[in-house]
XYZ file of C-alpha atoms in Angstrom:
696
model
C -86.503 -64.204 64.446
C -85.201 -60.421 64.831
C -88.368 -58.079 65.025
C -88.160 -55.359 62.456
C -89.201 -51.935 63.571
C -91.448 -49.889 62.315
C -90.540 -47.069 59.954
C -92.001 -43.745 60.978
C -91.711 -40.624 58.625
C -89.434 -37.613 58.901
C -91.523 -34.272 59.285
C -90.063 -31.343 56.483
C -87.522 -29.155 58.191
C -88.952 -25.756 57.910
C -87.252 -22.365 57.843
C -84.203 -23.415 55.317
C -82.261 -25.985 57.192
C -83.774 -27.918 60.126
C -87.305 -27.441 61.528
C -89.529 -30.036 63.148
C -86.736 -32.580 64.505
C -89.097 -33.690 67.161
C -89.898 -37.472 67.678
C -92.252 -38.597 70.286
C -91.273 -42.372 69.919
C -91.450 -45.146 67.384
C -93.676 -48.256 66.565
C -92.492 -51.638 66.302
C -93.633 -53.644 63.023
C -94.271 -56.903 63.608
C -92.582 -60.086 61.973
C -94.032 -60.454 58.101
C -97.726 -60.965 58.059
C -97.236 -64.107 55.666
C -94.632 -65.585 58.216
C -91.331 -65.321 55.440
C -88.059 -65.520 57.308
C -86.814 -62.272 58.449
C -83.263 -62.972 58.594
C -81.105 -60.049 57.663
C -77.924 -59.784 55.335
C -75.450 -56.760 55.928
C -74.190 -55.395 52.572
C -71.298 -52.795 52.309
C -71.699 -50.442 49.504
C -69.125 -47.621 50.757
C -66.313 -48.771 52.810
C -62.795 -48.267 53.013
C -60.625 -51.460 53.884
C -57.728 -50.860 51.552
C -56.971 -53.732 49.386
C -59.844 -55.776 50.900
C -62.340 -53.130 49.537
C -62.644 -49.932 48.793
C -65.492 -47.863 47.790
C -65.773 -44.145 48.721
C -67.315 -41.472 48.613
C -67.327 -37.886 50.774
C -71.217 -38.499 51.321
C -74.120 -40.094 50.086
C -77.670 -38.890 49.501
C -81.098 -40.980 50.174
C -84.389 -40.383 48.998
C -87.008 -41.947 50.851
C -90.470 -42.949 48.733
C -92.296 -43.017 51.952
C -91.817 -41.296 55.569
C -88.790 -42.524 57.256
C -86.339 -41.546 60.337
C -82.925 -41.332 61.480
C -81.473 -42.118 64.778
C -79.457 -44.548 67.011
C -79.835 -47.471 69.141
C -79.215 -46.826 72.347
C -78.783 -49.668 75.076
C -80.741 -51.807 72.482
C -83.548 -49.481 72.427
C -84.526 -47.509 69.186
C -84.071 -43.381 69.546
C -85.405 -41.726 66.512
C -83.851 -37.988 66.058
C -84.684 -36.883 62.714
C -87.689 -37.322 60.498
C -87.975 -37.099 56.848
C -91.459 -36.952 54.506
C -91.792 -38.670 51.641
C -90.189 -38.105 48.620
C -87.531 -35.840 50.557
C -83.617 -36.340 50.030
C -81.145 -35.679 52.556
C -77.006 -35.884 52.186
C -74.748 -37.863 54.785
C -71.413 -37.911 55.802
C -68.805 -38.756 58.674
C -66.563 -36.148 60.715
C -62.849 -36.674 59.634
C -59.906 -34.906 58.652
C -60.782 -32.877 55.801
C -59.222 -30.004 53.478
C -61.229 -26.293 53.344
C -60.675 -25.882 49.856
C -62.631 -22.644 49.208
C -64.914 -20.096 50.712
C -66.823 -17.413 48.647
C -70.153 -15.344 48.516
C -69.697 -15.586 44.418
C -71.637 -18.905 43.349
C -70.071 -18.745 40.073
C -67.001 -19.471 41.281
C -68.017 -22.467 43.672
C -69.844 -23.794 40.871
C -66.677 -24.031 39.222
C -64.373 -25.004 41.625
C -66.970 -27.724 42.572
C -66.916 -29.053 38.787
C -63.287 -29.227 38.905
C -62.981 -30.927 42.003
C -65.497 -33.838 41.030
C -62.984 -35.021 38.306
C -60.187 -35.533 40.659
C -59.953 -37.854 43.572
C -60.647 -35.182 46.028
C -64.247 -35.289 45.744
C -66.064 -31.870 46.900
C -68.928 -31.274 49.515
C -69.899 -27.705 49.338
C -72.301 -26.172 51.950
C -74.502 -22.726 52.275
C -73.283 -20.695 55.324
C -75.546 -18.004 56.896
C -74.007 -14.764 58.019
C -74.666 -11.641 59.428
C -73.556 -9.844 56.189
C -75.315 -12.665 53.742
C -74.913 -16.292 52.565
C -71.699 -17.413 51.846
C -70.697 -20.927 50.306
C -67.729 -23.152 51.579
C -66.235 -26.294 49.794
C -64.800 -29.016 51.489
C -62.988 -32.545 50.198
C -62.251 -35.964 52.092
C -62.203 -37.189 54.830
C -58.760 -38.360 54.531
C -57.505 -41.485 56.302
C -54.942 -39.301 58.373
C -53.293 -36.194 58.637
C -50.491 -36.927 56.329
C -53.119 -38.048 53.510
C -55.094 -34.612 54.156
C -51.649 -32.670 53.805
C -51.105 -34.081 50.587
C -54.386 -33.341 49.436
C -54.169 -29.950 50.377
C -51.131 -29.755 47.536
C -53.680 -31.112 45.216
C -56.441 -29.207 45.841
C -54.061 -26.168 45.573
C -53.455 -26.709 42.243
C -56.341 -27.744 40.935
C -58.339 -24.531 42.467
C -55.135 -22.355 41.530
C -57.218 -20.079 39.222
C -60.063 -19.949 41.617
C -58.658 -19.508 44.970
C -57.074 -15.665 44.804
C -54.937 -15.191 47.683
C -56.344 -17.849 49.905
C -55.254 -21.378 50.691
C -56.625 -24.679 51.192
C -56.107 -25.745 54.826
C -56.731 -28.830 56.851
C -59.749 -29.272 59.167
C -60.344 -31.780 61.936
C -62.990 -32.938 64.025
C -61.725 -30.893 67.492
C -64.704 -28.317 68.377
C -65.433 -25.693 70.650
C -68.846 -25.406 71.987
C -70.616 -22.148 72.616
C -73.353 -23.619 74.267
C -76.916 -25.739 74.718
C -80.443 -24.735 73.085
C -83.614 -25.881 73.297
C -84.277 -25.132 69.881
C -82.613 -25.069 66.138
C -83.508 -21.277 65.682
C -81.748 -20.094 68.760
C -78.902 -22.739 67.683
C -78.736 -21.279 63.969
C -79.185 -17.489 65.477
C -75.928 -17.929 67.263
C -74.070 -19.776 64.724
C -74.534 -17.257 62.171
C -73.037 -14.437 64.371
C -70.104 -16.717 64.692
C -69.633 -17.333 61.274
C -68.933 -13.860 60.445
C -64.979 -15.071 62.100
C -65.106 -18.628 62.174
C -66.653 -21.836 60.688
C -69.641 -22.557 63.057
C -72.304 -25.148 63.260
C -75.852 -26.211 64.471
C -75.523 -29.643 66.150
C -78.103 -32.034 66.934
C -77.078 -34.306 70.086
C -79.641 -35.839 70.827
C -83.748 -35.598 70.295
C -84.436 -31.681 70.823
C -81.182 -30.893 71.855
C -78.735 -28.831 70.116
C -75.693 -27.117 70.672
C -72.898 -24.794 68.614
C -70.163 -26.079 67.871
C -67.014 -23.928 66.163
C -64.263 -25.254 64.440
C -62.511 -27.720 63.849
C -59.218 -28.410 65.023
C -56.557 -30.975 64.260
C -54.927 -30.549 67.278
C -55.557 -30.342 71.274
C -53.528 -27.478 71.051
C -55.253 -25.657 68.067
C -58.406 -26.538 69.919
C -57.561 -24.735 72.724
C -56.306 -21.760 71.009
C -59.053 -21.573 69.047
C -61.047 -21.363 72.620
C -59.090 -18.590 73.999
C -59.323 -16.804 70.674
C -63.236 -16.967 70.915
C -63.549 -16.304 74.603
C -61.273 -12.535 73.904
C -64.129 -11.976 70.637
C -67.043 -12.879 72.203
C -66.498 -12.183 76.274
C -70.602 -12.861 77.156
C -70.245 -16.614 75.704
C -69.012 -19.652 77.722
C -67.164 -22.068 75.647
C -66.061 -25.374 76.302
C -64.268 -28.093 74.354
C -66.285 -30.756 72.606
C -66.093 -34.270 74.123
C -66.396 -36.047 70.759
C -67.278 -39.469 71.830
C -70.877 -39.335 72.069
C -72.971 -39.259 68.677
C -73.944 -36.114 67.454
C -74.988 -34.714 63.982
C -73.454 -31.797 62.638
C -76.091 -29.844 60.336
C -75.546 -28.333 56.956
C -77.390 -27.003 53.971
C -75.823 -28.732 50.887
C -75.214 -27.188 47.699
C -73.285 -29.956 45.851
C -75.811 -31.382 44.085
C -77.098 -28.651 41.609
C -74.476 -26.456 39.845
C -76.736 -24.531 37.936
C -78.262 -22.910 40.972
C -77.631 -22.888 44.863
C -80.532 -25.279 45.691
C -79.816 -26.583 49.404
C -80.530 -30.165 50.363
C -80.641 -31.030 54.407
C -77.012 -32.814 55.272
C -76.498 -34.856 58.458
C -72.793 -35.140 59.162
C -72.124 -37.776 61.805
C -69.721 -37.302 64.686
C -68.898 -39.791 67.629
C -66.416 -42.274 68.342
C -67.971 -45.577 66.959
C -71.314 -43.814 66.208
C -74.334 -45.758 63.591
C -76.759 -43.937 62.453
C -79.585 -45.903 60.928
C -81.764 -44.431 58.253
C -85.302 -46.513 58.563
C -88.573 -46.095 56.022
C -92.093 -46.638 56.640
C -92.853 -50.213 56.335
C -91.021 -51.780 53.303
C -90.801 -48.864 50.805
C -87.415 -48.750 48.997
C -85.039 -45.955 49.567
C -83.476 -44.513 46.943
C -79.104 -44.129 46.725
C -78.593 -41.625 44.493
C -74.727 -42.563 44.331
C -75.385 -45.822 43.412
C -76.735 -44.773 40.029
C -80.258 -44.040 41.833
C -81.120 -47.230 42.846
C -83.752 -48.269 44.928
C -82.930 -50.532 48.050
C -85.084 -52.290 50.438
C -84.500 -52.577 54.191
C -82.266 -49.914 56.247
C -79.153 -48.085 55.697
C -76.405 -47.881 58.298
C -73.743 -44.994 58.183
C -70.673 -45.127 60.290
C -66.941 -44.453 60.090
C -64.256 -46.876 59.119
C -60.565 -46.094 58.899
C -61.738 -42.565 58.853
C -64.020 -42.301 56.199
C -67.785 -43.008 55.449
C -68.979 -46.385 55.724
C -72.819 -47.148 54.414
C -74.320 -50.625 54.921
C -77.802 -52.021 53.599
C -79.113 -54.258 55.873
C -81.968 -55.994 54.365
C -84.124 -59.194 54.871
C -81.978 -62.363 53.122
C -85.001 -63.325 50.540
C -85.612 -59.769 49.513
C -81.611 -59.093 48.983
C -81.930 -62.750 46.604
C -84.416 -60.903 44.902
C -81.966 -58.565 43.291
C -79.115 -60.723 43.892
C -80.794 -63.381 40.895
C -82.071 -61.033 39.015
C -78.611 -59.317 38.651
C -76.517 -62.861 38.086
C -78.840 -64.182 35.571
C -81.524 -63.416 32.985
C -84.828 -63.387 34.360
C -85.883 -65.011 30.744
C -84.311 -68.201 32.064
C -85.884 -71.338 33.056
C -87.328 -71.292 36.378
C -85.328 -74.467 37.734
C -81.885 -72.464 36.340
C -83.450 -69.426 38.467
C -84.154 -71.559 41.511
C -80.649 -73.262 41.414
C -79.100 -69.892 41.375
C -81.390 -68.970 44.207
C -80.047 -71.684 46.338
C -76.291 -71.384 45.433
C -76.659 -67.365 46.245
C -78.598 -68.055 49.815
C -75.684 -70.283 50.574
C -73.243 -68.000 49.440
C -75.009 -64.986 51.662
C -75.439 -66.838 54.851
C -71.914 -68.364 54.735
C -69.870 -65.001 54.253
C -72.356 -63.426 56.656
C -70.928 -65.701 59.285
C -67.418 -64.584 58.353
C -68.106 -60.748 58.574
C -65.212 -60.329 56.139
C -65.669 -56.754 55.674
C -65.683 -55.940 59.064
C -69.244 -53.904 59.412
C -70.679 -56.333 56.789
C -70.467 -59.819 55.300
C -71.207 -58.717 51.554
C -70.409 -55.867 49.224
C -72.678 -55.267 46.497
C -70.020 -55.877 43.255
C -68.880 -59.114 42.049
C -66.154 -59.438 44.840
C -69.109 -60.965 46.646
C -72.703 -61.282 44.760
C -73.921 -58.124 42.121
C -76.863 -56.550 44.171
C -78.566 -53.606 42.336
C -81.330 -52.991 44.903
C -84.976 -53.572 43.385
C -84.400 -51.934 39.868
C -83.968 -55.239 38.084
C -86.528 -57.274 40.079
C -89.002 -59.692 38.152
C -91.837 -61.900 38.945
C -90.007 -65.063 37.598
C -87.312 -64.586 39.641
C -88.935 -63.619 42.746
C -91.174 -66.821 42.178
C -87.662 -68.752 41.958
C -86.674 -67.312 45.118
C -90.031 -67.791 47.237
C -90.298 -71.439 46.008
C -87.190 -72.288 47.501
C -87.219 -70.159 50.328
C -84.684 -70.904 53.456
C -83.138 -73.968 51.043
C -79.137 -74.211 51.114
C -76.617 -76.263 50.523
C -74.948 -78.245 53.151
C -71.565 -80.410 53.695
C -70.331 -81.895 56.664
C -73.297 -80.268 58.765
C -72.015 -76.827 57.357
C -73.173 -74.373 54.930
C -71.570 -74.781 51.848
C -70.117 -71.221 50.543
C -72.350 -72.068 47.308
C -69.459 -70.448 44.564
C -70.703 -70.383 41.099
C -69.174 -68.487 37.792
C -70.733 -67.073 34.400
C -69.357 -70.240 32.512
C -67.232 -73.224 33.204
C -66.182 -73.742 29.355
C -67.381 -77.441 29.584
C -65.816 -78.660 32.401
C -65.674 -77.002 36.016
C -62.566 -76.460 37.648
C -61.477 -78.394 40.561
C -60.511 -76.014 43.850
C -56.818 -76.873 43.441
C -56.551 -74.832 40.205
C -58.378 -71.850 41.548
C -57.058 -70.733 44.735
C -54.841 -73.958 45.197
C -56.191 -75.540 47.993
C -58.342 -79.187 47.904
C -62.280 -79.269 48.292
C -64.328 -82.117 47.628
C -66.977 -80.160 46.984
C -65.599 -78.500 43.865
C -64.448 -81.430 42.476
C -63.898 -81.018 38.334
C -67.163 -82.145 36.430
C -68.067 -82.118 32.813
C -70.601 -79.443 31.863
C -71.526 -79.805 28.446
C -74.538 -77.658 28.733
C -72.000 -74.625 28.839
C -72.655 -74.608 24.980
C -75.892 -72.884 25.469
C -74.008 -69.476 25.620
C -73.166 -69.942 21.909
C -76.675 -70.174 20.948
C -78.047 -67.482 18.390
C -74.389 -66.011 18.124
C -73.412 -64.701 14.807
C -69.703 -66.521 13.718
C -66.919 -64.219 12.364
C -64.491 -64.184 9.354
C -60.898 -63.128 10.168
C -59.959 -60.625 7.299
C -56.845 -59.604 5.589
C -57.432 -56.282 4.359
C -55.395 -54.750 1.578
C -53.386 -52.628 3.628
C -52.060 -55.753 5.304
C -54.123 -55.011 8.560
C -55.594 -58.075 9.981
C -59.154 -58.398 12.259
C -62.450 -59.505 12.366
C -65.922 -58.786 10.594
C -69.425 -60.448 11.935
C -70.890 -62.703 9.161
C -74.121 -61.049 8.348
C -72.328 -57.406 7.337
C -70.748 -59.418 4.405
C -70.884 -61.936 1.558
C -68.357 -64.446 0.295
C -67.687 -63.537 -3.616
C -64.978 -66.178 -4.865
C -61.388 -67.108 -4.224
C -57.977 -65.054 -4.456
C -54.878 -66.605 -6.249
C -53.784 -68.339 -3.221
C -57.399 -70.290 -2.866
C -58.413 -68.095 0.206
C -61.709 -67.067 -0.012
C -62.470 -63.695 -0.429
C -65.643 -61.453 0.788
C -67.438 -58.290 -0.146
C -68.961 -55.830 2.592
C -72.586 -55.234 1.965
C -73.686 -52.403 4.927
C -72.242 -49.133 5.830
C -69.704 -48.557 8.262
C -68.954 -52.044 9.314
C -65.988 -51.968 11.938
C -63.027 -54.510 11.747
C -62.618 -55.354 15.494
C -59.365 -56.591 17.056
C -61.539 -59.644 18.496
C -64.427 -61.435 17.554
C -66.627 -59.534 19.506
C -68.263 -56.295 19.836
C -66.379 -54.062 22.607
C -67.357 -50.482 22.818
C -64.282 -49.366 24.622
C -62.008 -51.017 22.278
C -61.196 -48.579 18.832
C -61.475 -50.649 15.870
C -59.060 -51.646 13.313
C -60.531 -50.095 10.551
C -64.066 -49.443 8.669
C -65.581 -50.883 5.536
C -68.055 -50.124 3.560
C -70.371 -51.213 0.345
C -68.003 -52.909 -2.148
C -64.812 -52.953 0.332
C -63.197 -56.369 -0.329
C -60.900 -58.661 1.889
C -59.446 -61.945 2.269
C -61.020 -64.638 4.682
C -58.337 -66.197 6.676
C -60.468 -68.289 8.846
C -64.226 -68.643 10.129
C -64.724 -68.487 13.778
C -67.196 -68.242 16.397
C -67.919 -65.162 18.467
C -66.307 -64.664 21.585
C -68.792 -65.184 24.328
C -68.950 -66.703 27.500
C -68.340 -70.250 26.583
C -65.273 -69.795 24.035
C -63.368 -66.655 23.297
C -60.057 -64.918 21.587
C -58.060 -62.340 23.274
C -54.622 -60.537 21.724
C -52.251 -60.670 20.207
C -50.582 -58.907 23.293
C -47.219 -57.625 22.870
C -44.217 -58.332 25.447
C -44.696 -54.806 26.575
C -48.308 -55.240 27.318
C -47.841 -58.274 29.314
C -45.049 -57.108 31.483
C -47.287 -54.197 31.980
C -50.300 -56.433 33.063
C -47.607 -58.880 35.057
C -46.435 -56.057 37.076
C -46.833 -56.621 40.826
C -48.511 -59.560 40.430
C -45.626 -62.087 40.697
C -42.738 -62.975 43.265
C -40.388 -63.369 40.748
C -38.596 -60.511 38.732
C -39.822 -60.102 35.273
C -37.711 -60.363 32.223
C -36.722 -57.232 30.521
C -38.702 -58.758 27.323
C -40.510 -62.083 26.863
C -39.536 -64.008 23.678
C -41.448 -67.437 24.929
C -44.582 -67.872 27.122
C -45.533 -71.654 27.544
C -48.092 -73.417 29.794
C -46.354 -75.813 31.923
C -48.708 -77.664 34.060
C -52.378 -77.939 34.252
C -54.968 -79.188 36.440
C -57.521 -81.541 36.610
C -60.230 -79.823 34.312
C -57.000 -78.736 31.786
C -57.234 -74.922 33.469
C -53.518 -73.242 33.928
C -51.573 -73.694 37.117
C -47.929 -72.723 35.655
C -46.980 -70.931 33.010
C -43.365 -69.960 32.053
C -41.744 -66.834 30.455
C -38.514 -67.331 28.709
C -38.355 -70.519 30.928
C -38.728 -69.187 34.307
C -41.914 -69.649 36.394
C -44.134 -66.975 36.682
C -44.858 -67.260 40.702
C -48.638 -66.021 41.193
C -50.186 -66.052 44.664
C -52.663 -69.058 43.035
C -53.602 -70.243 39.552
C -56.731 -67.913 39.324
C -54.334 -64.730 39.352
C -53.187 -65.463 35.804
C -56.529 -64.112 34.517
C -55.583 -60.524 35.753
C -52.116 -60.897 34.983
C -52.648 -61.216 31.069
C -55.008 -58.348 30.715
C -57.982 -59.689 32.146
C -58.615 -63.294 30.350
C -62.013 -64.606 30.842
C -60.773 -67.831 32.116
C -57.655 -69.934 33.213
C -58.953 -72.955 30.590
C -56.783 -71.595 27.412
C -54.180 -71.791 25.288
C -51.208 -69.884 24.544
C -50.657 -69.034 20.513
C -46.908 -67.117 20.001
C -47.931 -64.977 17.014
C -44.472 -63.710 16.419
C -42.707 -67.120 15.342
C -44.126 -69.934 13.049
C -42.328 -73.239 12.242
C -41.553 -74.115 8.640
C -41.667 -77.848 7.515
C -38.433 -78.782 5.919
C -37.254 -81.837 3.803
C -38.117 -85.289 5.588
C -39.677 -84.624 9.286
C -37.217 -81.878 10.077
C -38.360 -78.394 11.515
C -37.267 -74.836 11.471
C -38.223 -72.109 13.630
C -38.640 -68.724 12.035
C -38.813 -65.032 12.996
C -41.816 -62.879 11.820
C -39.448 -60.898 9.858
C -39.686 -63.478 7.148
C -42.425 -65.289 5.203
C -42.442 -68.010 2.437
C -44.431 -66.664 -0.274
C -46.307 -68.796 -2.665
C -43.440 -69.433 -4.585
C -41.539 -70.927 -2.158
C -39.274 -67.670 -1.966
C -38.426 -65.884 1.248
C -39.475 -62.311 1.552
C -39.066 -59.769 4.181
C -41.852 -58.323 5.767
C -42.693 -54.672 5.521
C -45.645 -54.727 7.855
C -46.273 -55.475 11.622
C -48.589 -58.428 10.519
C -48.256 -61.176 8.072
C -49.998 -64.138 6.895
C -48.397 -67.499 6.288
C -49.889 -70.310 4.217
C -49.960 -73.908 5.939
C -49.725 -77.074 3.922
C -53.468 -77.745 3.904
C -53.853 -73.925 2.629
C -54.490 -73.075 6.290
C -53.209 -69.178 6.568
C -51.942 -67.804 9.878
C -51.292 -64.243 10.891
C -47.766 -63.836 12.220
C -47.023 -60.493 14.129
C -43.679 -58.977 13.981
C -41.748 -58.804 17.588
C -42.824 -60.870 20.577
C -46.510 -61.231 20.805
C -48.817 -63.868 22.166
C -52.940 -64.816 21.676
C -54.835 -66.653 24.479
C -57.529 -68.891 22.781
C -59.822 -70.322 25.685
C -63.225 -71.295 27.127
C -65.211 -70.290 30.061
C -65.764 -67.329 32.063
C -65.125 -66.877 35.579
C -63.120 -68.778 37.761
C -64.943 -72.152 37.179
C -65.588 -73.394 40.591
C -69.057 -74.782 41.712
C -72.362 -73.981 39.626
C -71.969 -72.422 35.952
C -74.829 -70.646 35.198
C -75.011 -71.110 31.522
C -74.533 -75.202 32.423
C -77.432 -74.630 34.735
C -79.583 -72.741 32.232
C -78.686 -75.528 29.554
C -79.498 -78.403 32.036
C -82.835 -76.792 32.606
C -83.803 -76.647 28.906
C -83.009 -80.491 28.874
C -85.667 -81.195 31.593
C -83.230 -81.057 35.126
C -84.765 -79.919 37.894
C -82.809 -77.400 40.466
C -81.816 -80.157 42.639
C -80.227 -82.176 39.963
C -78.794 -79.396 38.799
C -77.012 -78.380 42.072
C -76.085 -81.907 42.906
C -74.196 -82.353 39.870
C -72.258 -79.102 40.164
C -71.413 -79.376 43.642
C -70.116 -82.714 45.193
C -71.271 -84.545 48.120
C -73.856 -82.079 49.558
C -77.442 -81.830 50.493
C -80.211 -79.270 50.007
C -81.836 -78.603 53.497
C -84.630 -75.874 54.499
C -82.987 -73.979 57.066
């Protein structure tokens, strides 16, 4: 197994920015004393791979609980450059094409500019800079993928800061520098950079342990770099200037004032330069490192900083089993039965090792979102989950001599998906199986009443906020509200980001149209969605041209589990890349195990066995007469006193089961099976076909 190197703390920097950067060497930490597995996985947190994965930040802030160090691996040997003290915070970024947005000696102007830019796509980083006439502040945005993107950003930044710029204008800055010489101490480098900052942008730079330079720049092109050097030689004839070869690793040193807008409180900032350079931040022992930009979460293992596609890439390299402490905690509740937690641990371990080998994300096999597995560091770790991971240490799913991907979803809705229903491929491991235990997700949930309000609007209210108090003249139940400020929801669930249809108070009454289960991971209702809403959601997700308006929408093919594999709009097939795309194509449906209910039309039973389709502009009254509707929603009574809401125009309701793609392990199903006494091996071999569980 790979030997983990001991973490040695960073010393506090002295005067203002940087002091005490020396490290004599590094000690090594042997493999864990308890003999546990030291297999490492790499998890990307910030990375720009375009459509594959995109999560960007101009800089990241790391805070170490114990002392730590940062440095580089040189010819497989660890070379520490910088030390942190326990509890110290520092920021990190990468060199690249940026926009110099603003330079000012007035902190209030700078703070206002930072705040404005933070609300845009051009995220800022601000530095305090010492000159002979005092302190000034420089604000930069970026880095950007290429010069064209940087030039476009110049216009955006100029518009954002129009009131703050005065006569100055934003400008593109590159990573071509001119060196003003080498220094044995940081103090000497800082002294010269202070002088040069009077007429240029100068920086103290680390080029190795106890090795410093002063760089001036940054120019975008070689010609601009040469012109800068010529100008500096005229202005400072006593200094020997040379062009910087930026292939080798270097750390441009800054005093970062971005984080506290109340006052210019400086934090040490290291900007990584050098083609292919990878900076590692390592803590003492196994103390976690806090990542401020990821909601202040704390992570075990090491952090690697590099540049990918011109932007910052941050990767957490962490022991597999410790990674799983976080993943299992992020995927399922720690209160679930141990056998369900163990099943999740084995599936997640298999998934992690399978993807570590693929290296899908170029610098990492995994990311920290649901695109891979939920990974939130140590914050949600729990003893029950740690025990489940430890009890199954090293165990993985294997088929045909290879590790199985271990795919899982929240709830399969009573039956798992066949691989052909999700991504259109055949995989015998993911055959459809019954999963009745998924109903565990419905336990203890309240039911909801679908109600008709006096003003003609319809929605859902939860049962514990009302009482039934009789029936109306049409024979439908009627309820009365018992609590204050009861929200009438669009769907039978609480959605804090969706405005309620209305609010009711004690004594208010409504007609009951139906009683339904609360939408959950097992059963759900979404919509109704208008034709316009669906066309907006479908845009860019089909290979075929979309109609101007959707008048009919029907499921025309289903797979082995009953999941939707083909849908026609106005009789035309909606050609998606693979069936699971239907989830996002229709406003983010929980699963593809659904029915479509058109709410803009209804069927009238005529004489004999004849039927007639009617539009939502007419409604059959209790007296048998046809009347014209005045509101957008109407109620049609069926022959068995069943009420149905009919919307005007073309709109569609989706009624379904399950949450997620439905392949492999159903997390709620595993919980239900564990409740019924099954152990984790039985659970896994129910959901994954033709697999064995082996200890790697």
